[in-house]
Short mmCIF file of C-alpha atoms in Angstrom, two decimals:
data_model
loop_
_atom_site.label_atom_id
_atom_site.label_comp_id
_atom_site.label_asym_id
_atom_site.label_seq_id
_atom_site.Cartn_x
_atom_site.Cartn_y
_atom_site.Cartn_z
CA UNK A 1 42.55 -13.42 -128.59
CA UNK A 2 42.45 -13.63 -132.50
CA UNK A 3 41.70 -10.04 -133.10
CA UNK A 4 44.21 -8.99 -130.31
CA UNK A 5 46.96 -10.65 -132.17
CA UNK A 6 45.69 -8.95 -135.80
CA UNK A 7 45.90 -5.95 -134.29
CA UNK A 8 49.04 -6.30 -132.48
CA UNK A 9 50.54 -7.18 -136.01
CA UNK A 10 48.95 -4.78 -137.79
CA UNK A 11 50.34 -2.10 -135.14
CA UNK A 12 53.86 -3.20 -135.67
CA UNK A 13 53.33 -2.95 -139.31
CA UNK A 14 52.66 0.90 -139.19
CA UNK A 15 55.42 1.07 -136.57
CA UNK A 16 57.35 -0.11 -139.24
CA UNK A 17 57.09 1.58 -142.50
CA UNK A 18 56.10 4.92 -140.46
CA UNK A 19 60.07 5.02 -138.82
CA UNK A 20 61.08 3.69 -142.62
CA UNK A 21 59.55 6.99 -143.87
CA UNK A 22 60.89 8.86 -140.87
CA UNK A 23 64.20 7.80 -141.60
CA UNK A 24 63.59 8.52 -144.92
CA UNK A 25 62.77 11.99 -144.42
CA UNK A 26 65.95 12.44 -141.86
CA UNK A 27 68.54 11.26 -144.80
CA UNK A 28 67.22 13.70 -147.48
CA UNK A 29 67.05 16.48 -144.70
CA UNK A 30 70.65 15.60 -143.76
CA UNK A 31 71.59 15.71 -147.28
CA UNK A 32 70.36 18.81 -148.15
CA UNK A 33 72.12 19.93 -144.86
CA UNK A 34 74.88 18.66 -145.85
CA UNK A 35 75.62 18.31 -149.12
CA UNK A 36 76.74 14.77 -148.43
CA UNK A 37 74.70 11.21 -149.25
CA UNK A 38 74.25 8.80 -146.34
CA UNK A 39 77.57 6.72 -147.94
CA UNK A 40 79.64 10.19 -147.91
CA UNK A 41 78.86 11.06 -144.03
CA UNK A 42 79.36 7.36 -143.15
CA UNK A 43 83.09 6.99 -144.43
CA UNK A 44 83.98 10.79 -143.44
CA UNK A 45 82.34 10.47 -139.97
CA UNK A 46 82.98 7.35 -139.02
CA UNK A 47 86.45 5.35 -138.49
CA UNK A 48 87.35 1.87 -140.64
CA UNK A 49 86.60 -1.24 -139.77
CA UNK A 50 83.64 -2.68 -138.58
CA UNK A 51 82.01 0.66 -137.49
CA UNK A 52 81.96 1.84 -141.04
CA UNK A 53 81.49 -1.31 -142.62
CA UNK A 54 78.53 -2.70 -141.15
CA UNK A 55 76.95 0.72 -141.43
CA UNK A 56 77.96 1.18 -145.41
CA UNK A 57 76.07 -3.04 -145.24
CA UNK A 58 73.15 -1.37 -143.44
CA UNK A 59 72.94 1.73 -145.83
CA UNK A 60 73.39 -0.46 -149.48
CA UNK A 61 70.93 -2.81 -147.74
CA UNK A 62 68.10 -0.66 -146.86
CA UNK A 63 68.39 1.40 -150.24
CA UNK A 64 65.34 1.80 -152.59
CA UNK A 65 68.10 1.75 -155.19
CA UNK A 66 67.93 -1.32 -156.57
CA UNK A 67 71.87 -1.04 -157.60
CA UNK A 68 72.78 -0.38 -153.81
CA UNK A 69 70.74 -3.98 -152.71
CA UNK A 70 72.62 -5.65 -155.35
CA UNK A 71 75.65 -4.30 -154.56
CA UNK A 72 76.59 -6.12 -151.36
CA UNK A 73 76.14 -9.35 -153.68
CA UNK A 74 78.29 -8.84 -156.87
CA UNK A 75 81.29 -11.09 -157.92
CA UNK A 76 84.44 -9.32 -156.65
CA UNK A 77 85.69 -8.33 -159.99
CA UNK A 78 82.60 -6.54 -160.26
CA UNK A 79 83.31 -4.30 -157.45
CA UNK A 80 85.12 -1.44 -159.31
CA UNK A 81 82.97 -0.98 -161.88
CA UNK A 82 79.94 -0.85 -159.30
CA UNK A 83 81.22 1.89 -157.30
CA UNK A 84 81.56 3.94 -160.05
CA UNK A 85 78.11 3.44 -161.37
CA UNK A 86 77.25 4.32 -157.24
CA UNK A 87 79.11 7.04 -157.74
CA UNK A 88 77.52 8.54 -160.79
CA UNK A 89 73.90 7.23 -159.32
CA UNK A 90 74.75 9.71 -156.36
CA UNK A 91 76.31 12.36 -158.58
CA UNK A 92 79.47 12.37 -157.09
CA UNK A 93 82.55 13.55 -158.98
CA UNK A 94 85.38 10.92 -158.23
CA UNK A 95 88.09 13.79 -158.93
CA UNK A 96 86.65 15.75 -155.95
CA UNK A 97 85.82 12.86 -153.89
CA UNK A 98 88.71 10.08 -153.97
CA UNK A 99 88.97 8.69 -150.47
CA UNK A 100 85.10 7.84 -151.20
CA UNK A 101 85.57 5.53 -153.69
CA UNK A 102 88.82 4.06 -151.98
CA UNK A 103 86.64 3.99 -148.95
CA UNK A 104 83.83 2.10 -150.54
CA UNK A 105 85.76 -0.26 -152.22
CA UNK A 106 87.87 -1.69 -149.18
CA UNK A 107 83.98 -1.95 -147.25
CA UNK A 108 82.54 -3.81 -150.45
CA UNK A 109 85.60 -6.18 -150.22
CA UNK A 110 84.72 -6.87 -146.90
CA UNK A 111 81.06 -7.35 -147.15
CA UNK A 112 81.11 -9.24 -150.46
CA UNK A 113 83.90 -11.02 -148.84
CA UNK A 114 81.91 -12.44 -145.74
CA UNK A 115 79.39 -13.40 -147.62
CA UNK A 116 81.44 -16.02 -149.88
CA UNK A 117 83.49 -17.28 -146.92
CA UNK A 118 79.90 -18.53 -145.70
CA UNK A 119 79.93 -19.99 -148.63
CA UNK A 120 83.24 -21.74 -148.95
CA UNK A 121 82.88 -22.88 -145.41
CA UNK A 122 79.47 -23.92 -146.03
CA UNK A 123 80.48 -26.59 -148.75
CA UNK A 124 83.60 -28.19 -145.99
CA UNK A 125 80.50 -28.91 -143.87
CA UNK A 126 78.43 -30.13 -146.57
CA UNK A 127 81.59 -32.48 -147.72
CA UNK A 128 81.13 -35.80 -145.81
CA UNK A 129 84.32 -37.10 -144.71
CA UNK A 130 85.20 -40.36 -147.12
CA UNK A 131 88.23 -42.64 -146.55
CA UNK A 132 88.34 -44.11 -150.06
CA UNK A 133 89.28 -40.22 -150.97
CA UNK A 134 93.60 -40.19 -150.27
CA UNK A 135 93.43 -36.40 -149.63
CA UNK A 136 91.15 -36.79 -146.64
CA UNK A 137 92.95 -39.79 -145.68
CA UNK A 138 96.34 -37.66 -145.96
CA UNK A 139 94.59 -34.93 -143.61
CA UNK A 140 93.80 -37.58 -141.00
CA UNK A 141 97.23 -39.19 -140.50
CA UNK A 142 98.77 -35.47 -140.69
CA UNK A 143 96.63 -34.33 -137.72
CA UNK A 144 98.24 -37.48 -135.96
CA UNK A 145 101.83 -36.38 -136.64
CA UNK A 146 101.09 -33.05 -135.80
CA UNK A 147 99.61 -33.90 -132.51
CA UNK A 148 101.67 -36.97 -131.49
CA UNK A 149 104.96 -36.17 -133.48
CA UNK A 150 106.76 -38.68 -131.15
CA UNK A 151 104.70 -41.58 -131.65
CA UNK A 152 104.14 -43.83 -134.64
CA UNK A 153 100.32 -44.76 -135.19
CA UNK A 154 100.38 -48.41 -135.44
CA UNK A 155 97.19 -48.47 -138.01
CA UNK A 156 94.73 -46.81 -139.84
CA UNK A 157 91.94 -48.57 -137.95
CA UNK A 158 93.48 -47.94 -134.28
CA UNK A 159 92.21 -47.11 -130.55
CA UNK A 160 95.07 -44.87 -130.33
CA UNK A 161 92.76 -42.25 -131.82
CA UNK A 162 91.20 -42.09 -128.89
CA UNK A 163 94.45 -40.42 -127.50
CA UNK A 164 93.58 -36.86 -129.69
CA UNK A 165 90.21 -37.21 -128.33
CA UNK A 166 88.29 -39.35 -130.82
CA UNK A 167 85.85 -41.57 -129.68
CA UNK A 168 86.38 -45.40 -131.26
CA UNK A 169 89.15 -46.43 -133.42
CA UNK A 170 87.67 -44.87 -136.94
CA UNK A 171 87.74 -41.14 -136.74
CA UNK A 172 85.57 -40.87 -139.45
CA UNK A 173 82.38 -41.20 -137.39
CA UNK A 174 83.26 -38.50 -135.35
CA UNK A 175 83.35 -35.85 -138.54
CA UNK A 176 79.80 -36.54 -139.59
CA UNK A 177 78.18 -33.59 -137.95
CA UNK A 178 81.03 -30.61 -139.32
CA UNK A 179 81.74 -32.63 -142.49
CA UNK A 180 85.21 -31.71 -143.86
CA UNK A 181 85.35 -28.52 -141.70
CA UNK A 182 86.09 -30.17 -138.38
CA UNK A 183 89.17 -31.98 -140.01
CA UNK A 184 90.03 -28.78 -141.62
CA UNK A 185 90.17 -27.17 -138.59
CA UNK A 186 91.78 -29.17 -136.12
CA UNK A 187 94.66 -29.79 -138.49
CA UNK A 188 95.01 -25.87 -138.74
CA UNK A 189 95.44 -25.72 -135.29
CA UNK A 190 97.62 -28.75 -135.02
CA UNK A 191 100.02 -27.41 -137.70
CA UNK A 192 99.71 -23.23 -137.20
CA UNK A 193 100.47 -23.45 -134.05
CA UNK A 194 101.89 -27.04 -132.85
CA UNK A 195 103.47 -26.05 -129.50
CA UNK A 196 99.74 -24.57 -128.30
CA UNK A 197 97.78 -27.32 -129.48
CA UNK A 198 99.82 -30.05 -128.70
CA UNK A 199 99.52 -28.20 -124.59
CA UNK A 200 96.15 -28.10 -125.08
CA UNK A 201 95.96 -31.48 -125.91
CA UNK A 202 98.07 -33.20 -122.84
CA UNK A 203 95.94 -30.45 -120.57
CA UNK A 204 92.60 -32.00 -121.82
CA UNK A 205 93.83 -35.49 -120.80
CA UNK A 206 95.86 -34.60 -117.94
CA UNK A 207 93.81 -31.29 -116.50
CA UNK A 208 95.87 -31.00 -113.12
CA UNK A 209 98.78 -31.03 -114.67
CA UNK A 210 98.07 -28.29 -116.60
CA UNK A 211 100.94 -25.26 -117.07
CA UNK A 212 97.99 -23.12 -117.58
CA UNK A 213 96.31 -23.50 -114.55
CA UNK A 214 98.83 -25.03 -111.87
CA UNK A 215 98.39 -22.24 -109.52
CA UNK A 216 94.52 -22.47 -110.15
CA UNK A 217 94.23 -26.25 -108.71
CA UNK A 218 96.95 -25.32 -106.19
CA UNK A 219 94.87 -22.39 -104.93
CA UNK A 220 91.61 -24.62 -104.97
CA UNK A 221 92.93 -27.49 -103.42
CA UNK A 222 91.02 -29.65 -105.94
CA UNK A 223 91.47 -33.63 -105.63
CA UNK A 224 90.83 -34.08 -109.21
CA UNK A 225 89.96 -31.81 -112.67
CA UNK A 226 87.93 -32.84 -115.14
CA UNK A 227 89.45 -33.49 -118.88
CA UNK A 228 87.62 -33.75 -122.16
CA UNK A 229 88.27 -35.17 -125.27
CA UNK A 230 90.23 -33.18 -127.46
CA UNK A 231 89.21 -33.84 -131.09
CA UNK A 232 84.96 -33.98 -130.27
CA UNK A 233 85.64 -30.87 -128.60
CA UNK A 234 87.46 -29.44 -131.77
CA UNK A 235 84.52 -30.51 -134.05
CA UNK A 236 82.05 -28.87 -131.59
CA UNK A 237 83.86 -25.39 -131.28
CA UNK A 238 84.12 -25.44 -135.20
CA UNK A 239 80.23 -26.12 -135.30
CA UNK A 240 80.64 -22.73 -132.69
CA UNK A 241 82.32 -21.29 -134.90
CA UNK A 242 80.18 -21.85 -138.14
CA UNK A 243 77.28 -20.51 -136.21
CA UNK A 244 78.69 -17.24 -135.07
CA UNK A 245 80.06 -16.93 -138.77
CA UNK A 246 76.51 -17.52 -140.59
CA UNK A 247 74.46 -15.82 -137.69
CA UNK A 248 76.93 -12.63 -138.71
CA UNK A 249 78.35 -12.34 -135.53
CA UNK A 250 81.63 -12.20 -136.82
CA UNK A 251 81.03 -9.65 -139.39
CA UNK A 252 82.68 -7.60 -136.57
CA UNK A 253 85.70 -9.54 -135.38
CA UNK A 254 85.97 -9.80 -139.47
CA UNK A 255 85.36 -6.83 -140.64
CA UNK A 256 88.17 -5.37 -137.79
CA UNK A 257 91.26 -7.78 -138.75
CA UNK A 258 90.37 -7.96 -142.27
CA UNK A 259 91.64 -5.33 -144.77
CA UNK A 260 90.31 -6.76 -147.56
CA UNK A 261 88.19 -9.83 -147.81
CA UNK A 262 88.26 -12.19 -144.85
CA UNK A 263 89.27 -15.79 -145.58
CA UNK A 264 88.85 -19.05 -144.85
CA UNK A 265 92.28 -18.86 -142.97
CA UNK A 266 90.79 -15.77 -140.97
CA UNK A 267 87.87 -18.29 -140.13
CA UNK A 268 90.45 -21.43 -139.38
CA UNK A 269 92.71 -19.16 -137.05
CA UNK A 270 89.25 -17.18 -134.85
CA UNK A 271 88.75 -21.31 -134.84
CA UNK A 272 92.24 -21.35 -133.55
CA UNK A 273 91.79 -18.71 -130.91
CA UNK A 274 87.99 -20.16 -129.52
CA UNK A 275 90.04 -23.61 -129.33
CA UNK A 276 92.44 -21.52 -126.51
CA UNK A 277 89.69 -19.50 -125.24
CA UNK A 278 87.41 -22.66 -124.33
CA UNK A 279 90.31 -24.38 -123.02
CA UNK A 280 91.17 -21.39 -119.93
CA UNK A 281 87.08 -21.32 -119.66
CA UNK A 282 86.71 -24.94 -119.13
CA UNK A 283 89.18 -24.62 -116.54
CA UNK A 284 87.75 -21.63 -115.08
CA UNK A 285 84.28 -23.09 -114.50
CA UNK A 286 86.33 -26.51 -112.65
CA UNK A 287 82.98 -28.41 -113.60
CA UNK A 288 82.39 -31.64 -111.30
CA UNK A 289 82.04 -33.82 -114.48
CA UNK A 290 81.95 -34.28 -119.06
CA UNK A 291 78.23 -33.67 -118.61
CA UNK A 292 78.28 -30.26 -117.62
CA UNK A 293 80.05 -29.51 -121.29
CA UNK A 294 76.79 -28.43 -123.01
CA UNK A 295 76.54 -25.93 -119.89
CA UNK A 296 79.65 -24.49 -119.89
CA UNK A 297 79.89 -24.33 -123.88
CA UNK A 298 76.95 -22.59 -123.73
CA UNK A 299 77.90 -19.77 -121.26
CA UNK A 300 80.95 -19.62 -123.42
CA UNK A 301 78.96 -19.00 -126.47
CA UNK A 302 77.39 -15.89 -124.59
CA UNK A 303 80.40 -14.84 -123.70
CA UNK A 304 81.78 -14.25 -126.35
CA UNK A 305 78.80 -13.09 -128.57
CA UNK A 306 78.55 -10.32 -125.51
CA UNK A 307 82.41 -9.39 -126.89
CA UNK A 308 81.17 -9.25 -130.48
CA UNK A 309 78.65 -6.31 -129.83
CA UNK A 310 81.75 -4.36 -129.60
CA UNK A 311 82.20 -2.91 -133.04
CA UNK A 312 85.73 -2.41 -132.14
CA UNK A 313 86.52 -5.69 -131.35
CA UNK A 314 89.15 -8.05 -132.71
CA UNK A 315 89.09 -11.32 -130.57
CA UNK A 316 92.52 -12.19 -131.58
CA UNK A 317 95.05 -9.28 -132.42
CA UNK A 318 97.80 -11.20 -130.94
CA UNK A 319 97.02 -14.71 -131.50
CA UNK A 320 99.98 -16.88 -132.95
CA UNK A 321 97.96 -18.53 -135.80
CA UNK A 322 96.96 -15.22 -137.17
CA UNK A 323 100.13 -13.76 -137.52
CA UNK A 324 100.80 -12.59 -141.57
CA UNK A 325 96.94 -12.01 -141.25
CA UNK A 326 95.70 -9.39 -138.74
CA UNK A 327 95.96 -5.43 -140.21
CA UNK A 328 94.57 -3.31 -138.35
#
């Protein structure tokens, strides 16, 4: 059994570096073809966004150049000057070949990009949420205004929390899994678009009175719709979110609706946009009680990773919160 998996290894080892050399051997036959590097007959051939940009990733990546690796890593100010010393490593006159360099640049903003929004939404997870610190505090009682603008929270400490979907009377608890992130998020969605969340919000604690899906329970004939609560759910489609974003599934939602480099506000409104897409899908799936939630999150993960495989997808073109963002 031993030997069986040595040699099983050893076979996909040879599989390996024998289509490496293959592929090898196609790019300098294409380039003699030609005329053109791999980067050239990616950004003629091939149309921007996340086609071209996960393929320029792929190319830089794969490079025995040790300036291509590097170069989907550099500071941004560094990008300039690094595809002009691409250029000149490929021997390819700028003067000649302009849109190349424009071409380059706007994928290395991307790419470089994506990689330091993991990183800036990385350290909101990492920060614990502390109620000694007034700006967190701030953030807190905001999220209550935004979602209750008509009524006064009577304290700090308060079971009225439990009215935005927390679960005691101390939010804070509740934030210990998304750190910072989950706060940051659910107040973007509170304030970026109030009149959506503030819907979604009565929907998950009255379901069957829903505007969304009135017709839905009518049709059905249901004698009762399961809510949820509004803020865990929040903090668990940001820890969604988070996952798709370091896993690099949204390199191509990302690399589609951003021109230059995506943002944490690109991030906070896809947030935005899951937060409405979960909603419908909870409804959708009518399950018969809160602990089918792990189920039905889970199908709705698949769902839409299965829509990110499409290169050319942008999950929200149209979505109120990203408005002043989205170029396509």
């Amino acid at each position: 059994m031993g030997h069986r998996c040595v040699n099983k290894m050893l076979i996909q080892i040879c599989l390996y570096f024998y289509c490496k050399f293959l592929w090898r051997c196609l790019k300098f036959v294409m380039r003699k073809l030609t005329g053109r590097c791999e980067l050239q007959r990616i950004c003629y051939n091939t149309k921007p966004g996340a086609s071209r940009t996960m393929k320029i990733e792929t190319s830089l990546r794969d490079s025995k150049s040790k300036l291509l690796q590097t170069s989907v890593s550099v500071h941004p100010d560094a990008i300039e000057k690094t595809i002009e010393d691409i250029m000149e490593l490929k021997k390819i006159d700028p003067d000649i070949n302009p849109q190349l360099g424009i071409s380059l640049q706007a994928c290395l903003l991307q790419i470089v990009g994506y990689r330091n929004l993991i990183a800036d939404v990385e350290k909101l997870r990492r920060e614990p949420y502390d109620s000694d610190n007034p700006q967190h505090e701030e953030m807190l009682l905001k999220l209550w205004k935004f979602l209750k603008p008509n009524t006064p929270l009577e304290s700090r400490i308060s079971k009225q929390w439990c009215e935005i979907g927390f679960q005691g009377d101390d939010p804070k608890t509740d934030f210990r899994g998304m750190g910072l992130l989950g706060l940051y998020n659910l107040q973007y969605f509170a304030e970026r678009d109030a009149t959506a969340a503030q819907q979604v919000l009565s929907d998950s604690l009255h379901p069957k009175c829903s505007k969304f899906s009135k017709a839905e329970w009518e049709k059905k004939r249901m004698d009762k719709a399961i809510g949820y609560s509004f803020a865990i759910v929040g903090i668990n489609i940001t820890d969604l979110a988070y996952n798709l974003l370091i896993s690099g599934a949204l390199k191509t939602h990302f690399y589609n609706i951003a021109p230059e480099a995506p943002t944490l506000s690109h991030f906070q409104q896809t947030f935005c946009y899951l937060m409405h897409e979960f909603h419908k899908f909870w409804i959708e799936e009518d399950p018969m009680d809160i602990m089918e939630f792990n189920r039905v999150r889970e199908k709705f993960r698949k769902r839409i990773i299965k829509q990110l495989q499409n290169p050319d997808m942008a999950l929200c073109p149209h979505f109120a919160a990203s408005e002043g963002l989205i170029n396509m």
